[in-house]
Every structure is written in structure tokens, then in C-alpha cells.
PDB file of C-alpha atoms in Angstrom:
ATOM      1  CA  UNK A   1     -26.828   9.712-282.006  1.00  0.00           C
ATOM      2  CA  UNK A   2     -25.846  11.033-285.153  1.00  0.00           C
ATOM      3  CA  UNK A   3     -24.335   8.869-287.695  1.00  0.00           C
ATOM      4  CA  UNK A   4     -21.233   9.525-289.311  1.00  0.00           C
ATOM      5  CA  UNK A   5     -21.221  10.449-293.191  1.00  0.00           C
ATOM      6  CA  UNK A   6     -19.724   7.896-295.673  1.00  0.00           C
ATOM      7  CA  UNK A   7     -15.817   8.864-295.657  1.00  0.00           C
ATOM      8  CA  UNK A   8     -12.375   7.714-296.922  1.00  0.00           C
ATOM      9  CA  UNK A   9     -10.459   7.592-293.439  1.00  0.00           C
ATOM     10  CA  UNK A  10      -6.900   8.752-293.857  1.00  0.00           C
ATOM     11  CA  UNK A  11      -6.534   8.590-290.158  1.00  0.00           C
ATOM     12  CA  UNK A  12      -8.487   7.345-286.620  1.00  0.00           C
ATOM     13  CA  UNK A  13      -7.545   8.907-283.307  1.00  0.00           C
ATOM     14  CA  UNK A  14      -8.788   8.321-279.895  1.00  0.00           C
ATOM     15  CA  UNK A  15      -8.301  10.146-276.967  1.00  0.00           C
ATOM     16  CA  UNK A  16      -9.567   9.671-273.034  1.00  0.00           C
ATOM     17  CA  UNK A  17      -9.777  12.869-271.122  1.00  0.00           C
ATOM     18  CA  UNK A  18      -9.929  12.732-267.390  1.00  0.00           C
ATOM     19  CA  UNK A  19     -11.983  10.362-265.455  1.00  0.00           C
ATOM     20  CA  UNK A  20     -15.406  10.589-264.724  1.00  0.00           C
ATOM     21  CA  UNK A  21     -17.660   7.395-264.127  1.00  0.00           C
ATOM     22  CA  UNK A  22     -21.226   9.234-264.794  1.00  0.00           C
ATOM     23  CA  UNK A  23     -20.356  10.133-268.824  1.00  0.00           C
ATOM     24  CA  UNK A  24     -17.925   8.619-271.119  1.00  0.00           C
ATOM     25  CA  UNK A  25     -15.215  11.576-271.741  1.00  0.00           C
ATOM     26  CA  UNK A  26     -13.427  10.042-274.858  1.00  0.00           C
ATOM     27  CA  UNK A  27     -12.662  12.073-278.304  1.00  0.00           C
ATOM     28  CA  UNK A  28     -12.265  10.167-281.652  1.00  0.00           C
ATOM     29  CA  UNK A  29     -11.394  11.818-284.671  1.00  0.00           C
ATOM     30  CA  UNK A  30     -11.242  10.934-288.076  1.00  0.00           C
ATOM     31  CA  UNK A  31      -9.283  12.620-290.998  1.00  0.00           C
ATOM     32  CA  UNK A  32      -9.794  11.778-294.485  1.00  0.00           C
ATOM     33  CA  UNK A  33     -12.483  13.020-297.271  1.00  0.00           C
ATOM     34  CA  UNK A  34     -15.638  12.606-297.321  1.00  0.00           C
ATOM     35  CA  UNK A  35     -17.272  10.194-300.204  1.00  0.00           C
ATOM     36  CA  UNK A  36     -20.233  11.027-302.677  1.00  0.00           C
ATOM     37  CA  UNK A  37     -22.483   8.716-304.193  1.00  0.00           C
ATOM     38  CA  UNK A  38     -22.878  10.959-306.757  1.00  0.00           C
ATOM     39  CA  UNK A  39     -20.992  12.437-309.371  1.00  0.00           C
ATOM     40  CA  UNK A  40     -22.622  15.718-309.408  1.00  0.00           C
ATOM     41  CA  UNK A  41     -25.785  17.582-308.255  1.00  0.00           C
ATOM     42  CA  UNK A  42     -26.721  20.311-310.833  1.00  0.00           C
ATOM     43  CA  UNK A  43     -29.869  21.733-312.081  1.00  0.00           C
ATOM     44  CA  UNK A  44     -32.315  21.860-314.968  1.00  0.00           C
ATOM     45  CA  UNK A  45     -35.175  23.309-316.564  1.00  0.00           C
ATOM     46  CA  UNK A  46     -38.213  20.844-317.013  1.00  0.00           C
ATOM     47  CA  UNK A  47     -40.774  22.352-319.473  1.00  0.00           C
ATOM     48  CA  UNK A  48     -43.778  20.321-319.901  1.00  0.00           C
ATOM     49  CA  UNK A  49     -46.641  20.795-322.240  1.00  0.00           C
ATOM     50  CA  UNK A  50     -50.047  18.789-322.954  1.00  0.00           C
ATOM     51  CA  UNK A  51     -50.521  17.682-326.212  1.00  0.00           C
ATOM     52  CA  UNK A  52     -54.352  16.541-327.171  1.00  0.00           C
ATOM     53  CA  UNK A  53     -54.866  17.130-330.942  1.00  0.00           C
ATOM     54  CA  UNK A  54     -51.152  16.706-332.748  1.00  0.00           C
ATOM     55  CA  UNK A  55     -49.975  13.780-334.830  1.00  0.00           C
ATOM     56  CA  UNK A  56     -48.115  10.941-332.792  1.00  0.00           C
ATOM     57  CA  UNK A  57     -45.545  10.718-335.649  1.00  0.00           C
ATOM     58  CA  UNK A  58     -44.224  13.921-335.568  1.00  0.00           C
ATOM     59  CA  UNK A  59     -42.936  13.000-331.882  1.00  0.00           C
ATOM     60  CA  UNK A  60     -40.048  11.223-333.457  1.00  0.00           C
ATOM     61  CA  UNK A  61     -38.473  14.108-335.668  1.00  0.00           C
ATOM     62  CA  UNK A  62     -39.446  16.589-332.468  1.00  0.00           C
ATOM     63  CA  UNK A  63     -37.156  14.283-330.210  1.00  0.00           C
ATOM     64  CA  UNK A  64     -34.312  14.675-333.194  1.00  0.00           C
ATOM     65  CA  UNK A  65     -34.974  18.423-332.667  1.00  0.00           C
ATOM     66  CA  UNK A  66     -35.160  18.561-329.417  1.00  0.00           C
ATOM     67  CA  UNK A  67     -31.914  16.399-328.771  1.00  0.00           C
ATOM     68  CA  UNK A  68     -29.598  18.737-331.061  1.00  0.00           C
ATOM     69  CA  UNK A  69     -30.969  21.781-329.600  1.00  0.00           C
ATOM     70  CA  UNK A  70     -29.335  20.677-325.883  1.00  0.00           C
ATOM     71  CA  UNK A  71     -32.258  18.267-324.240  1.00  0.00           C
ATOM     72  CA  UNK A  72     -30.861  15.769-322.052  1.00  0.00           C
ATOM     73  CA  UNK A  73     -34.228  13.683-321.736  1.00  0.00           C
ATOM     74  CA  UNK A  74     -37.324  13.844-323.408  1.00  0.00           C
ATOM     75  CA  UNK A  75     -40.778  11.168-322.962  1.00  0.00           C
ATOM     76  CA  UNK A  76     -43.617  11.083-323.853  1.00  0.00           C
ATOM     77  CA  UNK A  77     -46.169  10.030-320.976  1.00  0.00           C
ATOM     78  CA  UNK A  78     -49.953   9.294-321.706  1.00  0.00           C
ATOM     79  CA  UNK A  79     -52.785  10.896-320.360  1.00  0.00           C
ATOM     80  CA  UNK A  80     -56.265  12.342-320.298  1.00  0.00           C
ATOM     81  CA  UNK A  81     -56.793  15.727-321.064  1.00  0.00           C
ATOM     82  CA  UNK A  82     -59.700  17.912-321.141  1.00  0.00           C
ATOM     83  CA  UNK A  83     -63.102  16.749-322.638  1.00  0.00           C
ATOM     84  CA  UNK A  84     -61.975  13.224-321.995  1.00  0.00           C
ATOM     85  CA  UNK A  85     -59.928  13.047-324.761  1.00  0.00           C
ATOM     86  CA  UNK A  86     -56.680  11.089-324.742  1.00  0.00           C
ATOM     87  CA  UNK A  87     -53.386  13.392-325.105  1.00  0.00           C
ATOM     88  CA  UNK A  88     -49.726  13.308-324.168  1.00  0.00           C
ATOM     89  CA  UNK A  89     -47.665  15.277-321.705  1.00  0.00           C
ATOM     90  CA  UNK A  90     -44.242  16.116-323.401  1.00  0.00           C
ATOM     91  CA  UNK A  91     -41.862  16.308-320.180  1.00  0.00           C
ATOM     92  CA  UNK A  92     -38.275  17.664-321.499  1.00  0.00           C
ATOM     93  CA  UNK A  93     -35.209  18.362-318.915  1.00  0.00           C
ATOM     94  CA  UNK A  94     -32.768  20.864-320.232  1.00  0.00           C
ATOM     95  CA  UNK A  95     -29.667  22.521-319.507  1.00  0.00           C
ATOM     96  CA  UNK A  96     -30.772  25.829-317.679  1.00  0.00           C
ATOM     97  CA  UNK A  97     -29.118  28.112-320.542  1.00  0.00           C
ATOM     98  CA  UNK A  98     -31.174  25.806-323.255  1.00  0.00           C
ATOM     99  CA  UNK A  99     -34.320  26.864-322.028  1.00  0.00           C
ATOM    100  CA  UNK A 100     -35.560  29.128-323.909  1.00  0.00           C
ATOM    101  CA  UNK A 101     -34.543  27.688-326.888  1.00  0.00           C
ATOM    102  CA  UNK A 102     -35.889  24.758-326.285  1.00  0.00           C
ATOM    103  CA  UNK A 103     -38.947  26.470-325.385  1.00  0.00           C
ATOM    104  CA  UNK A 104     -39.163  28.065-328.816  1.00  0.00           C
ATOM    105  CA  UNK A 105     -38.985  24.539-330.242  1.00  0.00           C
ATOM    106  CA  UNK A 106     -41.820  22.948-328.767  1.00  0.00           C
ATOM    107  CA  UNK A 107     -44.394  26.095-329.967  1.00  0.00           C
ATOM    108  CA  UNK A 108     -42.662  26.001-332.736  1.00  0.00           C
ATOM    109  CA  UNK A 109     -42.886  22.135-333.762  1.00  0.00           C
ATOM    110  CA  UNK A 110     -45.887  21.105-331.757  1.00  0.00           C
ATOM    111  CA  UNK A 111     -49.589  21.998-331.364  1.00  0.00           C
ATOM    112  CA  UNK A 112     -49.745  22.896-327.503  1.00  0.00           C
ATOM    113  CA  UNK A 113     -50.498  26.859-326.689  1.00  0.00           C
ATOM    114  CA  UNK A 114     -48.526  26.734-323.067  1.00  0.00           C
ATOM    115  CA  UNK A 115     -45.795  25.139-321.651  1.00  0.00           C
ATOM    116  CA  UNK A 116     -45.220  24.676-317.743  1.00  0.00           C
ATOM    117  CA  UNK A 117     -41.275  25.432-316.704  1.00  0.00           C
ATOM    118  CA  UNK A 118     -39.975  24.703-313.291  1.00  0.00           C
ATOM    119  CA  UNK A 119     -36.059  24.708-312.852  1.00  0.00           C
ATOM    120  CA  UNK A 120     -35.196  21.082-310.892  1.00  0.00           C
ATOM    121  CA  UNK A 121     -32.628  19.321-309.060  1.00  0.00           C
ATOM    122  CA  UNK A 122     -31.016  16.039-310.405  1.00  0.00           C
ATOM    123  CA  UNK A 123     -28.297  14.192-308.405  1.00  0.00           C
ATOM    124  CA  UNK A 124     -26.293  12.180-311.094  1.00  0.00           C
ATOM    125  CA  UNK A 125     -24.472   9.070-310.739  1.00  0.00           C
ATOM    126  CA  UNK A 126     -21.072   8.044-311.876  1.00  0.00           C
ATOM    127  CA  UNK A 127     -21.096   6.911-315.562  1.00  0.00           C
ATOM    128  CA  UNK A 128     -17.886   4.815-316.561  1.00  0.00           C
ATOM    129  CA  UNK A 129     -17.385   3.200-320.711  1.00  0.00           C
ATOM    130  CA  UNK A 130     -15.383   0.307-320.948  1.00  0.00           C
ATOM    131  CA  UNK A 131     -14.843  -1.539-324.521  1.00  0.00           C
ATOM    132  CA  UNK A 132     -15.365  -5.440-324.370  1.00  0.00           C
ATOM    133  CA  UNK A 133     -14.186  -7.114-327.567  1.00  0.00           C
ATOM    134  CA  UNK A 134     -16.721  -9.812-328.524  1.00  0.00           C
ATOM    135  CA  UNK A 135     -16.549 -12.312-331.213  1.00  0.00           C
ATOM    136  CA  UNK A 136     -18.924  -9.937-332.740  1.00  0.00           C
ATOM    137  CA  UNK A 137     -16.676  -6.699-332.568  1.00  0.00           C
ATOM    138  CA  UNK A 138     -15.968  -4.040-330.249  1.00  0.00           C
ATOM    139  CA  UNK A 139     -18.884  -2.823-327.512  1.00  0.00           C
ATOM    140  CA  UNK A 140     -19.055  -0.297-325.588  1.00  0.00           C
ATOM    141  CA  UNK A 141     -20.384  -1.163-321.864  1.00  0.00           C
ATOM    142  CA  UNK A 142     -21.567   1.745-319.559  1.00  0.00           C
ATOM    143  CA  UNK A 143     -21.509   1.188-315.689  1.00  0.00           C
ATOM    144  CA  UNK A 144     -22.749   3.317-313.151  1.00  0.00           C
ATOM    145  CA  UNK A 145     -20.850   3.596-310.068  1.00  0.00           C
ATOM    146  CA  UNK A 146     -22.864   4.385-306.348  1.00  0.00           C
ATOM    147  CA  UNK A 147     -20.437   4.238-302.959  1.00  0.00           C
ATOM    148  CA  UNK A 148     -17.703   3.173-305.097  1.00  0.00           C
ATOM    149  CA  UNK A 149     -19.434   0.006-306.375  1.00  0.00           C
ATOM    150  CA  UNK A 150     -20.824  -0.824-309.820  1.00  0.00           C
ATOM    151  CA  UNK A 151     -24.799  -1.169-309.361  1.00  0.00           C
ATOM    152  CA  UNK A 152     -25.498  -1.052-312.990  1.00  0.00           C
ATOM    153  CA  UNK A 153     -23.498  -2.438-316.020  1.00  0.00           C
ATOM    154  CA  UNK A 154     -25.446  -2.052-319.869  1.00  0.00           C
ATOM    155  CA  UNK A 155     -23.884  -2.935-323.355  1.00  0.00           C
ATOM    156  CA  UNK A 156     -24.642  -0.218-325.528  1.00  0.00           C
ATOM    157  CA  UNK A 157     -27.631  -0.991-327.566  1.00  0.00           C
ATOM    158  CA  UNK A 158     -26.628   1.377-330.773  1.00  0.00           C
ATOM    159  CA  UNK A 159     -22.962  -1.040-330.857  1.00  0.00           C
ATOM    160  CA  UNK A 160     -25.101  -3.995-330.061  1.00  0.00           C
ATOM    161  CA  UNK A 161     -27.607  -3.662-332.896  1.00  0.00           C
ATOM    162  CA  UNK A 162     -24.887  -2.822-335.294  1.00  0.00           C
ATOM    163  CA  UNK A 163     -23.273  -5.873-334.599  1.00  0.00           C
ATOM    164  CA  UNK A 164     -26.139  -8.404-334.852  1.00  0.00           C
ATOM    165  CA  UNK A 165     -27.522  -6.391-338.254  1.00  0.00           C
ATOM    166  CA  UNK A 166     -23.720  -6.739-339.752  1.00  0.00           C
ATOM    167  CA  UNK A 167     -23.649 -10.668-338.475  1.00  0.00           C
ATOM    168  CA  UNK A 168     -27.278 -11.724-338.197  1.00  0.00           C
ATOM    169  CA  UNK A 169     -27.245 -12.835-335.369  1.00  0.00           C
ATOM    170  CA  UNK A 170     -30.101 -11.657-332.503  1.00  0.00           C
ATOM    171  CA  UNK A 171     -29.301  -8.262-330.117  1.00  0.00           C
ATOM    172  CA  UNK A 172     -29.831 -10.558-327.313  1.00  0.00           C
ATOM    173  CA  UNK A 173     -27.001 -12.826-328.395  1.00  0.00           C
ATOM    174  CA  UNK A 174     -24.435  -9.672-328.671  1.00  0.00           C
ATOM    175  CA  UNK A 175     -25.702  -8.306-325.750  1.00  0.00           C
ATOM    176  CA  UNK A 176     -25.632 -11.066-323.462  1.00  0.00           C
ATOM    177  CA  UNK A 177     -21.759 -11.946-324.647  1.00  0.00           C
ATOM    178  CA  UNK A 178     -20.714  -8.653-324.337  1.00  0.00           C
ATOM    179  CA  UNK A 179     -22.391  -8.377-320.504  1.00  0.00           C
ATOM    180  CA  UNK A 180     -20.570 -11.810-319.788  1.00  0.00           C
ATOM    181  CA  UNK A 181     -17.266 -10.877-320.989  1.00  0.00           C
ATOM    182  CA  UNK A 182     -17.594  -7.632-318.777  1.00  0.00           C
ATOM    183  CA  UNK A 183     -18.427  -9.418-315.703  1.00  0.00           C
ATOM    184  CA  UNK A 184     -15.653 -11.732-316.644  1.00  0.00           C
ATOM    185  CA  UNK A 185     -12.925  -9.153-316.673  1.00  0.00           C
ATOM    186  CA  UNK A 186     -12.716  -8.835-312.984  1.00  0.00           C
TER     187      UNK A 186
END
């Protein structure tokens, strides 16, 4: 048995061909396109370095860096490095063509002597905006779309803060109106 992939059918036809009574001799065909989950499939670099002897705070102005010269994601994940000491790995994903720049960057603005780079394959879902208009001002709400249904829906927190900071009110409060209103338009 092999199971059918996830399609839009245009069209269903059946067909019986002569008869035999030891195996089922019937055709159906389907005509239509098939669906994907995702939006794309591409691939990126990951360069990774360990980081045991650098100050934490010049993480945030590497990240501002980093971001303008093409990273798509950037973290910081904690760790043990040699002589027991306690360190960082800096994992960065990057356009393929951003590389090497990027590359540059990190021996340029960090304290590690290597980097590890491995090129990676990322599946990507569908990413919709929608504006919501809350009694706080206009925010931005992203979804993300699998199989043609919404699975995640997030105000945007930069709209969000800059609401509650211009009407002192908590993020929560313009968050949680602006998710409700969302949900409430359909």
C-alpha cells in the first residue's frame, strides 16, 4: 500500500477493466496539483564557532552585525568547552552567497580562532501579516500556514511594545487584544 500524497483534486475517475474474481482490476485516477506544506525548501550555510574567553556583551552589537551583513538566525547556546571552562557556541544560518562574509565577521568581531561551516537544508513554512486595529493602534499579526491551515498566529512584539510604552499599558494587555481580535475576524 502506498499512500497517496496530499493533493488538490481537480478530478476523480474510476474505471473497471474486465472481470476477474482472484484480483480487483479497477483504475482510479486523480487530476489536480499536488499540495506543499511548505513554502519553500532552500539551503544555507551554518557556521558555528566556540567561544570560551570573549565578553558576553559584545554578543549584542555582533548580532546587529551579523543581522545587516545577511544572517537569517543567530543564538547563542551554552556550553562547556575545553579545560572545563564555561563558553558559548555561536550557531549562525546564512544565505549561501553571505558566507564568507559572514565568516569574516565573526574572526573579525569575536575571539574564536575556527569556525565549523556545513551548508544545510531548511524546509520553510508559509508566513502570512495581517494588520488588526486595536484600541491601542495598528498590529501587525504573523501566521504561519501548514496543509492550508493556520497552526501558528503571533502579534508582533516590536508593534506590541511600542504600543504599551506610548499608552502604558502592559505588552501582555496589547498582545492578548490584538491575538483576540485576530481570532475574531473569522
Amino acid at each position: 500500500y502506498t499512500p497517496l500524497p496530499e493533493i488538490r483534486a481537480d478530478s476523480i475517475g474510476y474505471g473497471a477493466g474486465t472481470k476477474n474474481l482472484e484480483i480487483p482490476n479497477v483504475l482510479r485516477i486523480f487530476i489536480g496539483d499536488e499540495l506543499s506544506c511548505f513554502s519553500f525548501n532552500d539551503e544555507v550555510t551554518c557556521i558555528e564557532a566556540n567561544i570560551d574567553n570573549m565578553n558576553a556583551e559584545i554578543y549584542s552589537y555582533l548580532f546587529d552585525i551579523l543581522t545587516a551583513d545577511g544572517a537569517v538566525d543567530i543564538s547563542v547556546i551554552p556550553a562547556t568547552m575545553k579545560k572545563n571552562r564555561p563558553g558559548h557556541i555561536l550557531k549562525i544560518l546564512a544565505p549561501v552567497e553571505k558566507s564568507d562574509r559572514i565568516t569574516e565577521t565573526v574572526f573579525r568581531e569575536t575571539t574564536t580562532s575556527g569556525v565549523r561551516i556545513s551548508n544545510v537544508k531548511r524546509k520553510i513554512l508559509e508566513k502570512n501579516f495581517s494588520t488588526v486595529t486595536t484600541k491601542f493602534g495598528a498590529v501587525r499579526v504573523k501566521t504561519h500556514i501548514l496543509n492550508g491551515r493556520i497552526i501558528t498566529i503571533a502579534p508582533e512584539y516590536e508593534d506590541c511594545k511600542k504600543a504599551a510604552l506610548e499608552y502604558k499599558v502592559s505588552l501582555k494587555e496589547v498582545y492578548n487584544e490584538a491575538l483576540i481580535l485576530f481570532q475574531g475576524s473569522f
